[in-house]
mmCIF file of C-alpha atoms in Angstrom:
data_model
loop_
_atom_site.group_PDB
_atom_site.id
_atom_site.type_symbol
_atom_site.label_atom_id
_atom_site.label_comp_id
_atom_site.label_asym_id
_atom_site.label_seq_id
_atom_site.Cartn_x
_atom_site.Cartn_y
_atom_site.Cartn_z
ATOM 1 C CA UNK A 1 -0.016 0.106 0.032
ATOM 2 C CA UNK A 2 1.157 3.293 -0.594
ATOM 3 C CA UNK A 3 0.772 6.540 1.912
ATOM 4 C CA UNK A 4 1.575 10.121 1.754
ATOM 5 C CA UNK A 5 1.711 12.273 4.931
ATOM 6 C CA UNK A 6 1.705 16.111 4.935
ATOM 7 C CA UNK A 7 2.140 16.983 8.552
ATOM 8 C CA UNK A 8 1.596 20.818 8.120
ATOM 9 C CA UNK A 9 -2.221 21.572 7.832
ATOM 10 C CA UNK A 10 -1.397 25.482 7.315
ATOM 11 C CA UNK A 11 1.486 27.460 6.630
ATOM 12 C CA UNK A 12 2.160 31.171 6.444
ATOM 13 C CA UNK A 13 4.849 33.011 4.579
ATOM 14 C CA UNK A 14 5.605 36.497 3.825
ATOM 15 C CA UNK A 15 5.549 37.691 0.264
ATOM 16 C CA UNK A 16 9.044 37.293 -1.692
ATOM 17 C CA UNK A 17 10.233 34.601 1.053
ATOM 18 C CA UNK A 18 10.993 30.995 0.407
ATOM 19 C CA UNK A 19 8.922 28.304 2.146
ATOM 20 C CA UNK A 20 9.249 24.497 2.384
ATOM 21 C CA UNK A 21 6.065 22.191 2.367
ATOM 22 C CA UNK A 22 6.904 18.856 3.832
ATOM 23 C CA UNK A 23 5.794 15.466 2.255
ATOM 24 C CA UNK A 24 6.855 11.973 3.412
ATOM 25 C CA UNK A 25 5.769 8.899 1.636
ATOM 26 C CA UNK A 26 5.589 4.984 2.150
ATOM 27 C CA UNK A 27 5.516 2.535 -0.716
ATOM 28 C CA UNK A 28 6.775 -0.998 -1.402
ATOM 29 C CA UNK A 29 6.825 -0.373 -5.184
ATOM 30 C CA UNK A 30 10.517 -0.162 -6.430
ATOM 31 C CA UNK A 31 9.517 2.397 -9.129
ATOM 32 C CA UNK A 32 7.400 5.447 -8.499
ATOM 33 C CA UNK A 33 6.873 8.961 -9.420
ATOM 34 C CA UNK A 34 6.145 11.952 -6.790
ATOM 35 C CA UNK A 35 4.048 14.856 -7.579
ATOM 36 C CA UNK A 36 3.039 18.287 -6.242
ATOM 37 C CA UNK A 37 -0.246 20.025 -7.258
ATOM 38 C CA UNK A 38 -1.745 23.136 -6.385
ATOM 39 C CA UNK A 39 -5.514 23.653 -5.786
ATOM 40 C CA UNK A 40 -6.686 27.036 -5.692
ATOM 41 C CA UNK A 41 -10.114 28.005 -4.577
ATOM 42 C CA UNK A 42 -11.469 27.494 -8.009
ATOM 43 C CA UNK A 43 -10.902 23.658 -7.438
ATOM 44 C CA UNK A 44 -8.743 22.805 -10.254
ATOM 45 C CA UNK A 45 -5.711 20.813 -9.552
ATOM 46 C CA UNK A 46 -2.566 22.430 -11.100
ATOM 47 C CA UNK A 47 0.442 20.178 -11.709
ATOM 48 C CA UNK A 48 3.553 21.953 -10.374
ATOM 49 C CA UNK A 49 6.391 19.367 -10.279
ATOM 50 C CA UNK A 50 7.427 15.774 -10.939
ATOM 51 C CA UNK A 51 10.117 13.672 -9.664
ATOM 52 C CA UNK A 52 10.824 9.929 -10.744
ATOM 53 C CA UNK A 53 12.180 7.786 -8.054
ATOM 54 C CA UNK A 54 15.310 6.949 -10.063
ATOM 55 C CA UNK A 55 16.072 10.704 -10.954
ATOM 56 C CA UNK A 56 19.407 11.408 -9.514
ATOM 57 C CA UNK A 57 18.971 15.148 -9.476
ATOM 58 C CA UNK A 58 16.250 17.041 -7.731
ATOM 59 C CA UNK A 59 13.571 18.510 -9.849
ATOM 60 C CA UNK A 60 12.918 22.127 -10.692
ATOM 61 C CA UNK A 61 10.215 24.022 -12.549
ATOM 62 C CA UNK A 62 10.682 27.809 -12.189
ATOM 63 C CA UNK A 63 10.320 28.949 -8.741
ATOM 64 C CA UNK A 64 9.323 25.239 -7.605
ATOM 65 C CA UNK A 65 11.892 22.595 -6.612
ATOM 66 C CA UNK A 66 11.520 19.239 -5.006
ATOM 67 C CA UNK A 67 13.873 18.365 -2.434
ATOM 68 C CA UNK A 68 13.994 14.505 -2.785
ATOM 69 C CA UNK A 69 15.822 12.334 -0.088
ATOM 70 C CA UNK A 70 14.955 8.948 -1.097
ATOM 71 C CA UNK A 71 16.428 7.149 2.050
ATOM 72 C CA UNK A 72 14.282 9.302 4.233
ATOM 73 C CA UNK A 73 11.280 8.723 1.881
ATOM 74 C CA UNK A 74 10.753 12.480 1.640
ATOM 75 C CA UNK A 75 9.769 14.892 -1.271
ATOM 76 C CA UNK A 76 9.495 18.487 0.239
ATOM 77 C CA UNK A 77 8.391 21.454 -1.923
ATOM 78 C CA UNK A 78 10.299 24.510 -1.961
ATOM 79 C CA UNK A 79 8.665 27.657 -3.358
ATOM 80 C CA UNK A 80 11.044 30.449 -3.931
ATOM 81 C CA UNK A 81 10.131 34.192 -3.874
ATOM 82 C CA UNK A 82 6.538 33.590 -2.677
ATOM 83 C CA UNK A 83 3.707 35.512 -4.467
ATOM 84 C CA UNK A 84 0.230 36.311 -3.269
ATOM 85 C CA UNK A 85 -1.058 34.138 -5.988
ATOM 86 C CA UNK A 86 0.718 31.091 -4.283
ATOM 87 C CA UNK A 87 -2.046 31.124 -1.731
ATOM 88 C CA UNK A 88 -3.748 27.825 -2.227
ATOM 89 C CA UNK A 89 -3.824 24.117 -0.923
ATOM 90 C CA UNK A 90 -0.899 22.103 -2.028
ATOM 91 C CA UNK A 91 -1.092 18.297 -2.351
ATOM 92 C CA UNK A 92 1.779 15.889 -2.651
ATOM 93 C CA UNK A 93 0.888 12.722 -4.432
ATOM 94 C CA UNK A 94 2.660 9.454 -5.693
ATOM 95 C CA UNK A 95 2.020 7.175 -8.226
ATOM 96 C CA UNK A 96 3.511 3.570 -8.897
ATOM 97 C CA UNK A 97 4.616 2.469 -12.305
ATOM 98 C CA UNK A 98 2.898 -0.896 -12.264
ATOM 99 C CA UNK A 99 -0.035 -1.348 -14.463
ATOM 100 C CA UNK A 100 -3.255 0.727 -13.404
ATOM 101 C CA UNK A 101 -1.523 2.690 -10.665
ATOM 102 C CA UNK A 102 -3.570 5.564 -9.622
ATOM 103 C CA UNK A 103 -2.565 8.791 -7.675
ATOM 104 C CA UNK A 104 -2.332 8.496 -3.940
ATOM 105 C CA UNK A 105 -2.867 12.003 -2.420
ATOM 106 C CA UNK A 106 -1.600 13.627 0.756
ATOM 107 C CA UNK A 107 -4.148 15.596 3.029
ATOM 108 C CA UNK A 108 -2.690 18.717 1.735
ATOM 109 C CA UNK A 109 -1.249 21.960 3.281
ATOM 110 C CA UNK A 110 -3.149 25.385 3.047
ATOM 111 C CA UNK A 111 -0.280 27.876 2.152
ATOM 112 C CA UNK A 112 -1.116 31.565 2.763
ATOM 113 C CA UNK A 113 1.016 34.228 1.489
ATOM 114 C CA UNK A 114 0.825 37.553 3.347
ATOM 115 C CA UNK A 115 1.729 41.122 1.773
ATOM 116 C CA UNK B 1 -4.320 23.018 -26.737
ATOM 117 C CA UNK B 2 -7.514 22.689 -24.583
ATOM 118 C CA UNK B 3 -7.405 21.333 -21.183
ATOM 119 C CA UNK B 4 -9.637 18.625 -19.502
ATOM 120 C CA UNK B 5 -13.159 19.614 -19.618
ATOM 121 C CA UNK B 6 -15.540 18.601 -16.865
ATOM 122 C CA UNK B 7 -19.280 19.213 -17.160
ATOM 123 C CA UNK B 8 -21.577 20.358 -15.468
ATOM 124 C CA UNK B 9 -19.341 22.653 -13.052
ATOM 125 C CA UNK B 10 -22.114 22.386 -10.490
ATOM 126 C CA UNK B 11 -25.026 20.084 -9.652
ATOM 127 C CA UNK B 12 -27.609 19.992 -6.971
ATOM 128 C CA UNK B 13 -29.447 16.705 -6.599
ATOM 129 C CA UNK B 14 -31.965 15.140 -4.324
ATOM 130 C CA UNK B 15 -31.293 11.851 -2.281
ATOM 131 C CA UNK B 16 -32.097 8.817 -4.245
ATOM 132 C CA UNK B 17 -31.954 10.571 -7.667
ATOM 133 C CA UNK B 18 -28.932 9.565 -9.894
ATOM 134 C CA UNK B 19 -26.453 11.703 -11.573
ATOM 135 C CA UNK B 20 -24.053 11.487 -14.670
ATOM 136 C CA UNK B 21 -20.716 13.589 -14.838
ATOM 137 C CA UNK B 22 -18.681 14.056 -17.968
ATOM 138 C CA UNK B 23 -15.182 14.331 -18.552
ATOM 139 C CA UNK B 24 -13.409 15.167 -21.985
ATOM 140 C CA UNK B 25 -9.561 14.777 -21.623
ATOM 141 C CA UNK B 26 -6.774 16.358 -23.493
ATOM 142 C CA UNK B 27 -6.722 15.440 -27.136
ATOM 143 C CA UNK B 28 -4.854 12.456 -27.573
ATOM 144 C CA UNK B 29 -4.965 11.341 -23.901
ATOM 145 C CA UNK B 30 -6.128 7.832 -23.449
ATOM 146 C CA UNK B 31 -6.173 7.440 -19.654
ATOM 147 C CA UNK B 32 -8.890 9.040 -17.622
ATOM 148 C CA UNK B 33 -9.185 8.676 -14.043
ATOM 149 C CA UNK B 34 -11.863 9.859 -11.507
ATOM 150 C CA UNK B 35 -11.389 11.092 -7.968
ATOM 151 C CA UNK B 36 -13.661 12.073 -5.237
ATOM 152 C CA UNK B 37 -12.633 15.110 -2.786
ATOM 153 C CA UNK B 38 -14.507 15.771 0.401
ATOM 154 C CA UNK B 39 -13.333 17.600 3.350
ATOM 155 C CA UNK B 40 -13.347 14.742 5.656
ATOM 156 C CA UNK B 41 -11.807 11.991 3.292
ATOM 157 C CA UNK B 42 -9.469 14.181 1.045
ATOM 158 C CA UNK B 43 -8.899 12.957 -2.502
ATOM 159 C CA UNK B 44 -9.806 9.470 -3.098
ATOM 160 C CA UNK B 45 -9.544 7.455 -6.317
ATOM 161 C CA UNK B 46 -12.760 6.141 -7.958
ATOM 162 C CA UNK B 47 -11.608 4.281 -11.129
ATOM 163 C CA UNK B 48 -9.498 4.598 -13.986
ATOM 164 C CA UNK B 49 -10.300 3.828 -17.697
ATOM 165 C CA UNK B 50 -7.781 3.364 -20.753
ATOM 166 C CA UNK B 51 -8.668 2.522 -24.132
ATOM 167 C CA UNK B 52 -12.437 2.235 -22.903
ATOM 168 C CA UNK B 53 -11.507 -0.484 -20.451
ATOM 169 C CA UNK B 54 -11.604 0.050 -16.619
ATOM 170 C CA UNK B 55 -8.165 -0.677 -15.467
ATOM 171 C CA UNK B 56 -8.377 0.064 -11.780
ATOM 172 C CA UNK B 57 -11.191 0.644 -9.303
ATOM 173 C CA UNK B 58 -11.075 2.295 -5.985
ATOM 174 C CA UNK B 59 -12.788 1.048 -2.627
ATOM 175 C CA UNK B 60 -16.324 2.824 -3.431
ATOM 176 C CA UNK B 61 -19.804 1.047 -3.671
ATOM 177 C CA UNK B 62 -21.269 -0.340 -6.883
ATOM 178 C CA UNK B 63 -23.554 2.806 -7.062
ATOM 179 C CA UNK B 64 -20.475 4.503 -8.498
ATOM 180 C CA UNK B 65 -19.778 3.441 -12.053
ATOM 181 C CA UNK B 66 -18.236 4.688 -15.162
ATOM 182 C CA UNK B 67 -17.411 4.216 -18.743
ATOM 183 C CA UNK B 68 -15.179 5.583 -21.480
ATOM 184 C CA UNK B 69 -16.142 5.993 -25.223
ATOM 185 C CA UNK B 70 -13.936 5.429 -28.280
ATOM 186 C CA UNK B 71 -13.010 9.141 -28.283
ATOM 187 C CA UNK B 72 -11.576 8.845 -24.673
ATOM 188 C CA UNK B 73 -14.385 11.109 -23.326
ATOM 189 C CA UNK B 74 -15.420 9.341 -20.082
ATOM 190 C CA UNK B 75 -18.641 9.653 -17.828
ATOM 191 C CA UNK B 76 -19.299 8.479 -14.298
ATOM 192 C CA UNK B 77 -22.418 7.690 -12.995
ATOM 193 C CA UNK B 78 -23.847 7.673 -9.240
ATOM 194 C CA UNK B 79 -27.231 5.981 -8.559
ATOM 195 C CA UNK B 80 -29.385 6.239 -5.552
ATOM 196 C CA UNK B 81 -27.643 9.517 -4.312
ATOM 197 C CA UNK B 82 -26.685 9.708 -0.616
ATOM 198 C CA UNK B 83 -25.950 13.165 1.316
ATOM 199 C CA UNK B 84 -22.398 11.725 1.972
ATOM 200 C CA UNK B 85 -21.902 11.693 -1.755
ATOM 201 C CA UNK B 86 -21.628 15.564 -1.976
ATOM 202 C CA UNK B 87 -18.251 16.223 -3.116
ATOM 203 C CA UNK B 88 -15.959 17.679 -5.730
ATOM 204 C CA UNK B 89 -15.284 15.112 -8.445
ATOM 205 C CA UNK B 90 -12.215 15.543 -10.164
ATOM 206 C CA UNK B 91 -11.156 13.966 -13.630
ATOM 207 C CA UNK B 92 -7.506 13.441 -14.578
ATOM 208 C CA UNK B 93 -6.316 12.872 -18.088
ATOM 209 C CA UNK B 94 -2.940 11.343 -19.077
ATOM 210 C CA UNK B 95 -1.411 10.211 -22.228
ATOM 211 C CA UNK B 96 -0.605 6.758 -20.935
ATOM 212 C CA UNK B 97 -1.689 5.193 -17.694
ATOM 213 C CA UNK B 98 1.800 5.228 -16.527
ATOM 214 C CA UNK B 99 2.917 8.620 -17.919
ATOM 215 C CA UNK B 100 4.284 11.007 -15.562
ATOM 216 C CA UNK B 101 2.022 14.043 -15.067
ATOM 217 C CA UNK B 102 -1.813 13.922 -15.011
ATOM 218 C CA UNK B 103 -3.789 16.954 -15.861
ATOM 219 C CA UNK B 104 -6.856 17.670 -13.983
ATOM 220 C CA UNK B 105 -10.156 19.408 -15.031
ATOM 221 C CA UNK B 106 -11.891 22.055 -12.730
ATOM 222 C CA UNK B 107 -14.159 19.360 -11.270
ATOM 223 C CA UNK B 108 -17.839 18.991 -10.823
ATOM 224 C CA UNK B 109 -19.170 20.056 -7.493
ATOM 225 C CA UNK B 110 -22.052 17.877 -6.536
ATOM 226 C CA UNK B 111 -24.319 18.684 -3.773
ATOM 227 C CA UNK B 112 -26.944 16.253 -2.622
ATOM 228 C CA UNK B 113 -29.935 17.664 -0.467
#
């Protein structure tokens, strides 16, 4: 079974500062992908960043980077230079690469960016 | 190119009724999966379709069903609605089932009264 844990129900960050959202995972799959999605109040899930379990380097996408520590089973999201528009729910998710694997999502972290 | 389109965006139904939700994936995407999001349970996987075949199913009662058409559009149906079925239903589209990213629609917000 796969499980995602996000221990921060809510986070506050000052505009233009960096923030780290925590994510730990548990899986017995040898190969898997880790994802972060952003969900604004409109409801749509917006893909942010992906990290494959065999990727040697941490993934980066613009202001987003994923701090992947495989031995610790953690995949923290780092947002640099926070903007007011970053205020949203953030979900960490994983997906095994076996046949028909679905996403397993964490409970989410609500990020509020303060002006 | 167009994103994932879910219709309708909002629905209000009465207990005992049935409802059908629609999802049009990104053009060329063959995998469509459905998720239910509630404040209490979070995001839970319902089922996944790939090339018109259900390949995976979550732990939901048989009242929840779905299908996928030859153009990859998918529908999910919930029969005999219960108050607890009130949720945001999200559809995700992938090029292949094992592909990396999945792209989500804006969801259908179902309220059962």
